[in-house]
Structure formats: C-alpha cells, structure tokens
mmCIF file of C-alpha atoms and ligand atoms in Angstrom:
data_model
loop_
_atom_site.group_PDB
_atom_site.id
_atom_site.type_symbol
_atom_site.label_atom_id
_atom_site.label_comp_id
_atom_site.label_asym_id
_atom_site.label_seq_id
_atom_site.Cartn_x
_atom_site.Cartn_y
_atom_site.Cartn_z
ATOM 1 C CA UNK A 1360 116.730 120.086 -6.025
ATOM 2 C CA UNK A 1361 114.895 121.763 -8.855
ATOM 3 C CA UNK A 1362 115.206 125.524 -9.402
ATOM 4 C CA UNK A 1363 111.879 127.363 -9.453
ATOM 5 C CA UNK A 1364 112.701 130.931 -8.439
ATOM 6 C CA UNK A 1365 116.409 131.217 -9.189
ATOM 7 C CA UNK A 1366 117.917 130.907 -12.629
ATOM 8 C CA UNK A 1367 121.509 131.022 -13.629
ATOM 9 C CA UNK A 1368 123.411 130.993 -16.844
ATOM 10 C CA UNK A 1369 127.088 130.988 -17.680
ATOM 11 C CA UNK A 1370 128.683 133.175 -20.298
ATOM 12 C CA UNK A 1371 132.432 133.658 -20.773
ATOM 13 C CA UNK A 1372 133.539 132.821 -17.228
ATOM 14 C CA UNK A 1373 130.681 134.844 -15.724
ATOM 15 C CA UNK A 1374 127.570 133.381 -14.076
ATOM 16 C CA UNK A 1375 124.410 135.492 -14.053
ATOM 17 C CA UNK A 1376 121.961 134.586 -11.290
ATOM 18 C CA UNK A 1377 118.437 135.936 -11.765
ATOM 19 C CA UNK A 1378 115.928 135.827 -8.936
ATOM 20 C CA UNK A 1379 112.468 135.485 -10.404
ATOM 21 C CA UNK A 1380 109.407 135.110 -8.206
ATOM 22 C CA UNK A 1381 107.047 137.526 -9.926
ATOM 23 C CA UNK A 1382 104.015 137.006 -7.686
ATOM 24 C CA UNK A 1383 105.904 138.483 -4.710
ATOM 25 C CA UNK A 1384 108.340 140.863 -6.409
ATOM 26 C CA UNK A 1385 111.127 138.288 -5.906
ATOM 27 C CA UNK A 1386 110.690 138.304 -2.110
ATOM 28 C CA UNK A 1387 112.914 135.769 -0.415
ATOM 29 C CA UNK A 1388 111.029 132.849 1.082
ATOM 30 C CA UNK A 1389 112.711 129.723 2.425
ATOM 31 C CA UNK A 1390 112.472 127.988 -0.947
ATOM 32 C CA UNK A 1391 114.162 130.867 -2.794
ATOM 33 C CA UNK A 1392 116.895 131.182 -0.171
ATOM 34 C CA UNK A 1393 117.627 127.458 -0.478
ATOM 35 C CA UNK A 1394 117.767 127.709 -4.267
ATOM 36 C CA UNK A 1395 120.087 130.685 -3.999
ATOM 37 C CA UNK A 1396 122.324 128.671 -1.693
ATOM 38 C CA UNK A 1397 122.382 125.804 -4.177
ATOM 39 C CA UNK A 1398 123.313 128.155 -7.028
ATOM 40 C CA UNK A 1399 126.144 129.643 -4.948
ATOM 41 C CA UNK A 1400 127.422 126.121 -4.149
ATOM 42 C CA UNK A 1401 127.346 125.166 -7.838
ATOM 43 C CA UNK A 1402 129.239 128.333 -8.749
ATOM 44 C CA UNK A 1403 131.781 127.802 -5.954
ATOM 45 C CA UNK A 1404 132.546 124.335 -7.356
ATOM 46 C CA UNK A 1405 132.752 125.407 -11.010
ATOM 47 C CA UNK A 1406 136.349 126.170 -12.038
ATOM 48 C CA UNK A 1407 135.144 127.798 -15.251
ATOM 49 C CA UNK A 1408 133.278 130.589 -13.429
ATOM 50 C CA UNK A 1409 135.410 133.524 -12.281
ATOM 51 C CA UNK A 1410 132.775 136.150 -11.477
ATOM 52 C CA UNK A 1411 129.083 136.342 -10.626
ATOM 53 C CA UNK A 1412 126.294 138.831 -11.337
ATOM 54 C CA UNK A 1413 123.068 138.766 -9.319
ATOM 55 C CA UNK A 1414 119.970 140.502 -10.561
ATOM 56 C CA UNK A 1415 116.187 140.308 -10.311
ATOM 57 C CA UNK A 1416 113.511 139.725 -12.949
ATOM 58 C CA UNK A 1417 110.833 142.356 -13.516
ATOM 59 C CA UNK A 1418 110.493 145.576 -11.544
ATOM 60 C CA UNK A 1419 112.182 144.316 -8.376
ATOM 61 C CA UNK A 1420 115.656 143.202 -7.488
ATOM 62 C CA UNK A 1421 114.265 141.627 -4.308
ATOM 63 C CA UNK A 1422 111.415 143.294 -2.374
ATOM 64 C CA UNK A 1423 112.622 141.838 0.904
ATOM 65 C CA UNK A 1424 112.188 138.712 2.903
ATOM 66 C CA UNK A 1425 108.779 137.164 2.285
ATOM 67 C CA UNK A 1426 106.395 138.940 4.628
ATOM 68 C CA UNK A 1427 103.620 136.359 4.185
ATOM 69 C CA UNK A 1428 106.002 133.600 5.291
ATOM 70 C CA UNK A 1429 107.342 135.647 8.220
ATOM 71 C CA UNK A 1430 104.019 136.969 9.512
ATOM 72 C CA UNK A 1431 103.096 134.005 11.734
ATOM 73 C CA UNK A 1432 106.574 132.947 12.815
ATOM 74 C CA UNK A 1433 107.298 132.605 16.531
ATOM 75 C CA UNK A 1434 110.662 133.587 18.032
ATOM 76 C CA UNK A 1435 112.171 130.188 17.245
ATOM 77 C CA UNK A 1436 110.860 130.244 13.654
ATOM 78 C CA UNK A 1437 112.125 133.809 13.208
ATOM 79 C CA UNK A 1438 115.577 132.789 14.383
ATOM 80 C CA UNK A 1439 115.591 129.781 12.026
ATOM 81 C CA UNK A 1440 114.573 131.940 9.050
ATOM 82 C CA UNK A 1441 117.132 134.598 10.011
ATOM 83 C CA UNK A 1442 119.861 131.962 10.341
ATOM 84 C CA UNK A 1443 119.097 130.563 6.894
ATOM 85 C CA UNK A 1444 119.253 134.005 5.269
ATOM 86 C CA UNK A 1445 122.386 134.926 7.166
ATOM 87 C CA UNK A 1446 124.203 131.750 6.222
ATOM 88 C CA UNK A 1447 123.266 132.111 2.528
ATOM 89 C CA UNK A 1448 124.318 135.772 2.448
ATOM 90 C CA UNK A 1449 127.550 134.992 4.291
ATOM 91 C CA UNK A 1450 128.273 132.228 1.787
ATOM 92 C CA UNK A 1451 127.902 134.804 -0.969
ATOM 93 C CA UNK A 1452 130.040 137.354 0.831
ATOM 94 C CA UNK A 1453 132.848 134.833 1.379
ATOM 95 C CA UNK A 1454 132.538 133.168 -2.040
ATOM 96 C CA UNK A 1455 136.046 133.127 -3.507
ATOM 97 C CA UNK A 1456 134.826 134.878 -6.645
ATOM 98 C CA UNK A 1457 133.770 138.504 -7.078
ATOM 99 C CA UNK A 1458 130.024 139.113 -7.001
ATOM 100 C CA UNK A 1459 128.314 142.105 -8.623
ATOM 101 C CA UNK A 1460 124.748 143.036 -7.704
ATOM 102 C CA UNK A 1461 122.958 144.488 -10.734
ATOM 103 C CA UNK A 1462 120.119 146.168 -8.880
ATOM 104 C CA UNK A 1463 117.298 146.591 -11.371
ATOM 105 C CA UNK A 1464 114.472 147.770 -9.095
ATOM 106 C CA UNK A 1465 113.210 147.507 -5.509
ATOM 107 C CA UNK A 1466 115.985 146.383 -3.152
ATOM 108 C CA UNK A 1467 114.185 146.572 0.156
ATOM 109 C CA UNK A 1468 114.870 144.840 3.451
ATOM 110 C CA UNK A 1469 116.373 141.459 2.593
ATOM 111 C CA UNK A 1470 116.866 142.724 -0.982
ATOM 112 C CA UNK A 1471 119.024 145.625 0.134
ATOM 113 C CA UNK A 1472 120.807 143.179 2.445
ATOM 114 C CA UNK A 1473 121.390 140.771 -0.442
ATOM 115 C CA UNK A 1474 122.942 143.562 -2.516
ATOM 116 C CA UNK A 1475 125.194 144.469 0.420
ATOM 117 C CA UNK A 1476 126.447 140.892 0.703
ATOM 118 C CA UNK A 1477 127.754 141.322 -2.871
ATOM 119 C CA UNK A 1478 131.146 142.930 -3.517
ATOM 120 C CA UNK A 1479 130.016 145.660 -5.910
ATOM 121 C CA UNK A 1480 126.600 147.227 -6.551
ATOM 122 C CA UNK A 1481 125.543 148.746 -9.861
ATOM 123 C CA UNK A 1482 122.063 150.229 -9.865
ATOM 124 C CA UNK A 1483 119.545 151.023 -12.549
ATOM 125 C CA UNK A 1484 118.300 154.603 -12.278
ATOM 126 C CA UNK A 1485 114.955 152.995 -11.373
ATOM 127 C CA UNK A 1486 116.332 151.107 -8.353
ATOM 128 C CA UNK A 1487 115.076 151.890 -4.867
ATOM 129 C CA UNK A 1488 116.828 150.966 -1.653
ATOM 130 C CA UNK A 1489 115.713 150.810 1.946
ATOM 131 C CA UNK A 1490 115.460 148.872 5.169
ATOM 132 C CA UNK A 1491 111.734 149.205 5.989
ATOM 133 C CA UNK A 1492 111.778 146.608 8.789
ATOM 134 C CA UNK A 1493 111.104 149.018 11.671
ATOM 135 C CA UNK A 1494 107.789 149.823 9.987
ATOM 136 C CA UNK A 1495 106.923 146.114 10.151
ATOM 137 C CA UNK A 1496 107.830 145.763 13.817
ATOM 138 C CA UNK A 1497 111.141 143.981 13.292
ATOM 139 C CA UNK A 1498 114.825 144.744 12.902
ATOM 140 C CA UNK A 1499 116.744 143.783 9.758
ATOM 141 C CA UNK A 1500 117.631 140.104 10.077
ATOM 142 C CA UNK A 1501 119.959 139.359 7.179
ATOM 143 C CA UNK A 1502 122.874 141.565 8.164
ATOM 144 C CA UNK A 1503 121.288 144.972 7.469
ATOM 145 C CA UNK A 1504 122.262 146.605 10.740
ATOM 146 C CA UNK A 1505 125.858 145.501 10.274
ATOM 147 C CA UNK A 1506 126.656 145.756 6.568
ATOM 148 C CA UNK A 1507 124.784 149.026 5.987
ATOM 149 C CA UNK A 1508 126.641 150.719 8.852
ATOM 150 C CA UNK A 1509 129.951 149.442 7.496
ATOM 151 C CA UNK A 1510 129.143 150.662 3.970
ATOM 152 C CA UNK A 1511 127.611 154.081 4.580
ATOM 153 C CA UNK A 1512 128.611 154.868 8.190
ATOM 154 C CA UNK A 1513 126.605 154.634 11.377
ATOM 155 C CA UNK A 1514 124.835 158.009 11.098
ATOM 156 C CA UNK A 1515 123.332 157.377 7.675
ATOM 157 C CA UNK A 1516 122.599 153.705 8.499
ATOM 158 C CA UNK A 1517 120.721 154.752 11.640
ATOM 159 C CA UNK A 1518 118.746 157.341 9.690
ATOM 160 C CA UNK A 1519 117.705 154.774 7.075
ATOM 161 C CA UNK A 1520 116.819 152.136 9.677
ATOM 162 C CA UNK A 1521 115.004 154.425 12.123
ATOM 163 C CA UNK A 1522 112.919 156.149 9.419
ATOM 164 C CA UNK A 1523 112.373 153.074 7.173
ATOM 165 C CA UNK A 1524 112.840 155.630 4.384
ATOM 166 C CA UNK A 1525 113.165 154.393 0.786
ATOM 167 C CA UNK A 1526 115.840 156.133 -1.265
ATOM 168 C CA UNK A 1527 116.404 156.311 -4.993
ATOM 169 C CA UNK A 1528 119.498 155.215 -6.893
ATOM 170 C CA UNK A 1529 121.074 158.695 -7.021
ATOM 171 C CA UNK A 1530 120.822 159.035 -3.242
ATOM 172 C CA UNK A 1531 122.219 155.517 -2.850
ATOM 173 C CA UNK A 1532 125.163 156.613 -5.012
ATOM 174 C CA UNK A 1533 125.641 159.804 -3.003
ATOM 175 C CA UNK A 1534 125.894 157.938 0.313
ATOM 176 C CA UNK A 1535 128.166 155.235 -1.074
ATOM 177 C CA UNK A 1536 125.678 152.393 -1.044
ATOM 178 C CA UNK A 1537 126.145 151.786 -4.785
ATOM 179 C CA UNK A 1538 129.178 152.152 -7.023
ATOM 180 C CA UNK A 1539 127.431 153.376 -10.148
ATOM 181 C CA UNK A 1540 123.997 154.269 -11.533
ATOM 182 C CA UNK A 1541 123.148 153.454 -15.138
ATOM 183 C CA UNK A 1542 120.120 153.569 -17.412
ATOM 184 C CA UNK A 1543 117.869 150.525 -16.898
ATOM 185 C CA UNK A 1544 118.427 149.207 -20.424
ATOM 186 C CA UNK A 1545 122.204 149.242 -19.897
ATOM 187 C CA UNK A 1546 122.287 147.612 -16.471
ATOM 188 C CA UNK A 1547 123.132 144.026 -17.363
ATOM 189 C CA UNK A 1548 125.526 145.094 -20.112
ATOM 190 C CA UNK A 1549 127.367 147.408 -17.674
ATOM 191 C CA UNK A 1550 127.539 144.632 -15.078
ATOM 192 C CA UNK A 1551 128.890 142.245 -17.710
ATOM 193 C CA UNK A 1552 131.463 144.803 -18.862
ATOM 194 C CA UNK A 1553 132.635 145.206 -15.295
ATOM 195 C CA UNK A 1554 132.747 141.432 -14.826
ATOM 196 C CA UNK A 1555 134.716 141.114 -18.077
ATOM 197 C CA UNK A 1556 137.277 143.619 -16.829
ATOM 198 C CA UNK A 1557 137.600 141.676 -13.585
ATOM 199 C CA UNK A 1558 137.979 138.267 -15.235
ATOM 200 C CA UNK A 1559 140.746 139.589 -17.495
ATOM 201 C CA UNK A 1560 142.920 139.797 -14.382
ATOM 202 C CA UNK A 1561 144.542 136.951 -12.481
ATOM 203 C CA UNK A 1562 141.708 135.044 -10.756
ATOM 204 C CA UNK A 1563 143.810 134.076 -7.743
ATOM 205 C CA UNK A 1564 144.902 137.692 -7.218
ATOM 206 C CA UNK A 1565 141.289 138.900 -7.493
ATOM 207 C CA UNK A 1566 140.140 136.231 -5.035
ATOM 208 C CA UNK A 1567 142.905 137.192 -2.610
ATOM 209 C CA UNK A 1568 142.045 140.902 -2.905
ATOM 210 C CA UNK A 1569 138.481 140.050 -1.876
ATOM 211 C CA UNK A 1570 139.631 137.964 1.080
ATOM 212 C CA UNK A 1571 142.185 140.574 2.146
ATOM 213 C CA UNK A 1572 139.606 143.363 2.197
ATOM 214 C CA UNK A 1573 136.874 141.287 3.854
ATOM 215 C CA UNK A 1574 139.097 139.817 6.551
ATOM 216 C CA UNK A 1575 141.301 142.874 6.945
ATOM 217 C CA UNK A 1576 138.285 145.075 7.699
ATOM 218 C CA UNK A 1577 137.695 142.957 10.825
ATOM 219 C CA UNK A 1578 141.275 143.506 12.070
ATOM 220 C CA UNK A 1579 143.259 146.372 13.543
ATOM 221 C CA UNK A 1580 145.476 148.048 10.938
ATOM 222 C CA UNK A 1581 148.766 146.499 12.124
ATOM 223 C CA UNK A 1582 147.379 142.959 12.038
ATOM 224 C CA UNK A 1583 145.671 143.681 8.721
ATOM 225 C CA UNK A 1584 148.916 144.845 7.126
ATOM 226 C CA UNK A 1585 150.713 141.698 8.309
ATOM 227 C CA UNK A 1586 147.870 139.693 6.801
ATOM 228 C CA UNK A 1587 148.183 141.639 3.549
ATOM 229 C CA UNK A 1588 151.921 140.912 3.425
ATOM 230 C CA UNK A 1589 151.221 137.187 3.806
ATOM 231 C CA UNK A 1590 148.724 137.256 0.983
ATOM 232 C CA UNK A 1591 151.087 139.305 -1.177
ATOM 233 C CA UNK A 1592 153.797 136.694 -0.547
ATOM 234 C CA UNK A 1593 151.432 133.870 -1.482
ATOM 235 C CA UNK A 1594 150.937 135.410 -4.933
ATOM 236 C CA UNK A 1595 154.598 134.725 -5.728
ATOM 237 C CA UNK A 1596 153.906 131.008 -5.500
ATOM 238 C CA UNK A 1597 151.492 131.251 -8.444
ATOM 239 C CA UNK A 1598 152.180 130.728 -12.131
ATOM 240 C CA UNK A 1599 149.971 133.710 -12.896
ATOM 241 C CA UNK A 1600 152.324 136.084 -11.045
ATOM 242 C CA UNK A 1601 155.227 134.894 -13.184
ATOM 243 C CA UNK A 1602 153.288 135.049 -16.438
ATOM 244 C CA UNK A 1603 151.658 138.403 -15.593
ATOM 245 C CA UNK A 1604 154.979 140.095 -14.858
ATOM 246 C CA UNK A 1605 156.673 138.423 -17.816
ATOM 247 C CA UNK A 1606 153.922 139.605 -20.159
ATOM 248 C CA UNK A 1607 154.360 143.161 -18.870
ATOM 249 C CA UNK A 1608 158.139 143.135 -19.378
ATOM 250 C CA UNK A 1609 157.917 141.447 -22.771
ATOM 251 C CA UNK A 1610 154.994 143.654 -23.814
ATOM 252 C CA UNK A 1611 153.065 140.506 -24.738
ATOM 253 C CA UNK A 1612 149.445 139.498 -24.226
ATOM 254 C CA UNK A 1613 148.720 138.357 -20.669
ATOM 255 C CA UNK A 1614 147.226 134.912 -20.294
ATOM 256 C CA UNK A 1615 146.247 133.764 -16.823
ATOM 257 C CA UNK A 1616 145.672 130.115 -15.986
ATOM 258 C CA UNK A 1617 144.254 130.412 -12.470
ATOM 259 C CA UNK A 1618 147.308 128.569 -11.181
HETATM 260 N N1 LIG B 160 106.975 139.709 0.850
HETATM 261 C C1 LIG B 160 105.904 139.092 0.324
HETATM 262 N N2 LIG B 160 105.189 139.593 -0.710
HETATM 263 C C2 LIG B 160 105.588 140.770 -1.213
HETATM 264 C C3 LIG B 160 106.706 141.469 -0.709
HETATM 265 C C4 LIG B 160 107.434 140.904 0.379
HETATM 266 N N3 LIG B 160 108.524 141.453 0.901
HETATM 267 N N4 LIG B 160 106.835 142.615 -1.431
HETATM 268 C C5 LIG B 160 105.847 142.614 -2.343
HETATM 269 N N5 LIG B 160 105.082 141.522 -2.208
HETATM 270 C C6 LIG B 160 103.907 141.134 -2.996
HETATM 271 C C7 LIG B 160 102.714 142.026 -2.647
HETATM 272 O O1 LIG B 160 102.068 141.560 -1.477
HETATM 273 C C8 LIG B 160 101.855 141.884 -3.909
HETATM 274 O O2 LIG B 160 101.179 140.654 -3.833
HETATM 275 P P1 LIG B 160 99.626 140.559 -4.337
HETATM 276 O O3 LIG B 160 98.876 141.576 -3.547
HETATM 277 O O4 LIG B 160 99.686 140.899 -5.812
HETATM 278 O O5 LIG B 160 99.248 139.136 -4.063
HETATM 279 C C9 LIG B 160 102.902 141.757 -5.011
HETATM 280 O O6 LIG B 160 104.123 141.389 -4.380
HETATM 281 C C10 LIG B 160 103.115 143.073 -5.749
HETATM 282 O O7 LIG B 160 103.397 144.066 -4.767
HETATM 283 P P2 LIG B 160 102.625 145.488 -4.723
HETATM 284 O O8 LIG B 160 101.265 145.351 -5.296
HETATM 285 O O9 LIG B 160 102.763 146.001 -3.341
HETATM 286 O O10 LIG B 160 103.525 146.330 -5.736
HETATM 287 P P3 LIG B 160 103.741 147.884 -5.739
HETATM 288 O O11 LIG B 160 104.460 148.194 -6.996
HETATM 289 O O12 LIG B 160 102.479 148.637 -5.474
HETATM 290 O O13 LIG B 160 104.723 148.174 -4.511
HETATM 291 C C11 LIG B 160 106.656 147.757 -3.130
HETATM 292 C C12 LIG B 160 106.016 147.697 -4.564
HETATM 293 C C13 LIG B 160 108.008 147.065 -3.204
HETATM 294 C C14 LIG B 160 106.852 149.226 -2.728
HETATM 295 C C15 LIG B 160 105.700 147.072 -2.121
HETATM 296 O O14 LIG B 160 105.364 145.782 -2.638
HETATM 297 C C16 LIG B 160 106.312 146.883 -0.772
HETATM 298 O O15 LIG B 160 106.385 147.824 0.019
HETATM 299 N N6 LIG B 160 106.749 145.647 -0.463
HETATM 300 C C17 LIG B 160 107.256 145.306 0.832
HETATM 301 C C18 LIG B 160 108.641 145.838 0.944
HETATM 302 C C19 LIG B 160 109.226 145.562 2.309
HETATM 303 O O16 LIG B 160 108.714 146.013 3.335
HETATM 304 N N7 LIG B 160 110.295 144.784 2.318
HETATM 305 C C20 LIG B 160 110.959 144.432 3.510
HETATM 306 C C21 LIG B 160 110.430 143.120 3.942
HETATM 307 S S1 LIG B 160 110.990 142.768 5.571
HETATM 308 C C22 LIG B 160 114.722 138.333 9.983
HETATM 309 C C23 LIG B 160 115.019 137.875 8.762
HETATM 310 C C24 LIG B 160 114.840 138.691 7.694
HETATM 311 C C25 LIG B 160 114.315 139.927 7.818
HETATM 312 C C26 LIG B 160 114.016 140.367 9.058
HETATM 313 C C27 LIG B 160 114.219 139.603 10.135
HETATM 314 N N8 LIG B 160 114.908 137.501 11.083
HETATM 315 C C28 LIG B 160 114.096 136.327 11.105
HETATM 316 C C29 LIG B 160 115.846 137.749 12.114
HETATM 317 C C30 LIG B 160 114.067 140.720 6.649
HETATM 318 C C31 LIG B 160 112.914 141.415 6.562
HETATM 319 C C32 LIG B 160 112.449 142.043 5.356
HETATM 320 O O17 LIG B 160 113.048 141.974 4.303
#
C-alpha cells in the first residue's frame, strides 16, 4: 500500500510519524487510519527503531475523525469505522516501543484520542484539546470515554465530554492530559530529546515498563505487584541487565544491545 497521508522517517533509533492531510486538518478517514496501521506494523517489525514520535503537519495534530466520511454512516458502518480506529489505536497503545505524541495544534475528537493512545504527550503552546463529539450527536468512538477518564479522572473527563469544551495546552497540562508544554518551534526537538533519553536506556527494560504499567493498571494491586515481580525477574535473563549493572559498578559507558 502506498502512503498518501502518513509519512514516517527514521533517525537514530527513533521513527517520526507525521500525519498530513491538509485539506481536512489531518482528520482521520479510513484511508489515513489504514496507513497509520501500516506504519505501526512496519515500526513494530523494525529492530532498529526503539521509540516513536507522532505529530501532525500544519496547524492541526488531528482535527478528529473525518466528519464528511462519518456523516452518512448507518449503525453498522459506524461500528465498522469505530472498530478500525479502535484496533489501530490499541495497536499503538500496545506497541512494544514507547510512543510520544508531539501535539502541534488541534487535537480534537479522534485526534485527542490518538494522543491518549500514545505513552507520553508533549504539546505546543498552540495545541488545543477536546472531545467535541456530543456537539455532533455522537459519543467518542476511539477510546475517548475510557482513556480520558483514566488520564484525568472521571469528573474532569465528564466535564470535557458533556460540554464539548475545547481547552488550551496550559489547561491540558494542569489537568494532567499532557506532560509538558513547549514553544511551537521547539516541539519536535523536545520530543526528539525525550526520545533520545529513552533510547539511551535498555530497550527491553523500557518495553517491559510500558507493558507493566499498561497491564498492571487493569489489575488489582496485589495481582499487579505479582506481575511486576515476574517482569522484574525476566530482566535478569537479559544481557542488558548484566552489562548495565557492570557498567555502573565499573564506572564505564553503558552499551545496551537489546538482548
Ligand atoms: N473532519 C473532516 N473535515 C474536517 C475536520 C474533521 N474532523 N476538521 C476540519 N475539517 C476540514 C473543514 O471542513 C475545512 O474544510 P473546507 O471547508 O476547507 O473544505 C478544513 O478542514 C479546514 O477547517 P476549518 O476551515 O474549519 O478551519 P478553522 O481553523 O476555522 O477551524 C477547527 C479549525 C479544528 C476548530 C474546525 O475545523 C473544527 O471544529 N473541526 C472539527 C473538529 C471536531 O469536531 N472534531 C471531532 C470530530 S468527531 C466513532 C468513531 C470515531 C469517532 C466517533 C465515533 N464510532 C464510529 C463509534 C470520533 C469522532 C470525532 O473525532
């Protein structure tokens, strides 16, 4: 399949995915979702990529699911579209590599949901977030009711969903929706710096941290701690654990091999 709306480049173990569909402010139609899925699959299968950044071209990150495509859907079509988005976003969320959303502009509806399927969100001071679906006669369909409530709590999630209010980056930071706000011209550089910090650590340990948090959050604390202990134990079967600890004790440069 040929990429038309999704571009990605690799640079020092980091893949940067850019969604670019200027005529609709990067809104996610079926074609774009399928391209995004393909890019995630390529990244999942590339041993040279240890972290991912997702951003948007122009003034939007993603202005939502494509309203012109959704407008005439029946219930069956709506479910099919929702299932596609959900499976792509879930693939991203469970990708065994850390994913940073570099939110450059409008992140509305499906765009806000896409950012929430990423592990970390950095926002430009120009970014805007919101779940405006109730104003369109629908509920969020790509995980918005679930991930937003888990990130910012049920009270704030309900307020944002019920009012369809659009918030700026500072407010998103205040409620815990984003990790950091930076000047627009520094956004990609900041995301790359963060990615660089991450990829300097042991890739297997980073991957396992992601899995432990994601899975553990679905468990009761006792089960989650048993799960954590299992994962902790598994690290001792890796070469990187031996070399990381040796480097510390010998005060030498660490060099991880993803083994
Ligand atoms: N879909 C399609 N086209 C869009 C779009 C979108 N989400 N957002 C913007 N565009 C298009 C505009 O129609 C316009 O096209 P032309 O008129 O030039 O042909 C072009 O992009 C530029 O937009 P504006 O002229 O409106 O630009 P402004 O700067 O004035 O305004 C804006 C920017 C982001 C405030 C505004 O465009 C806007 O409000 N956009 C819609 C934002 C929104 O409501 N997003 C949420 C979409 S709903 C489900 C699955 C998924 C979902 C729900 C259910 N299931 C099936 C279960 C998810 C739903 C959503 O994401």
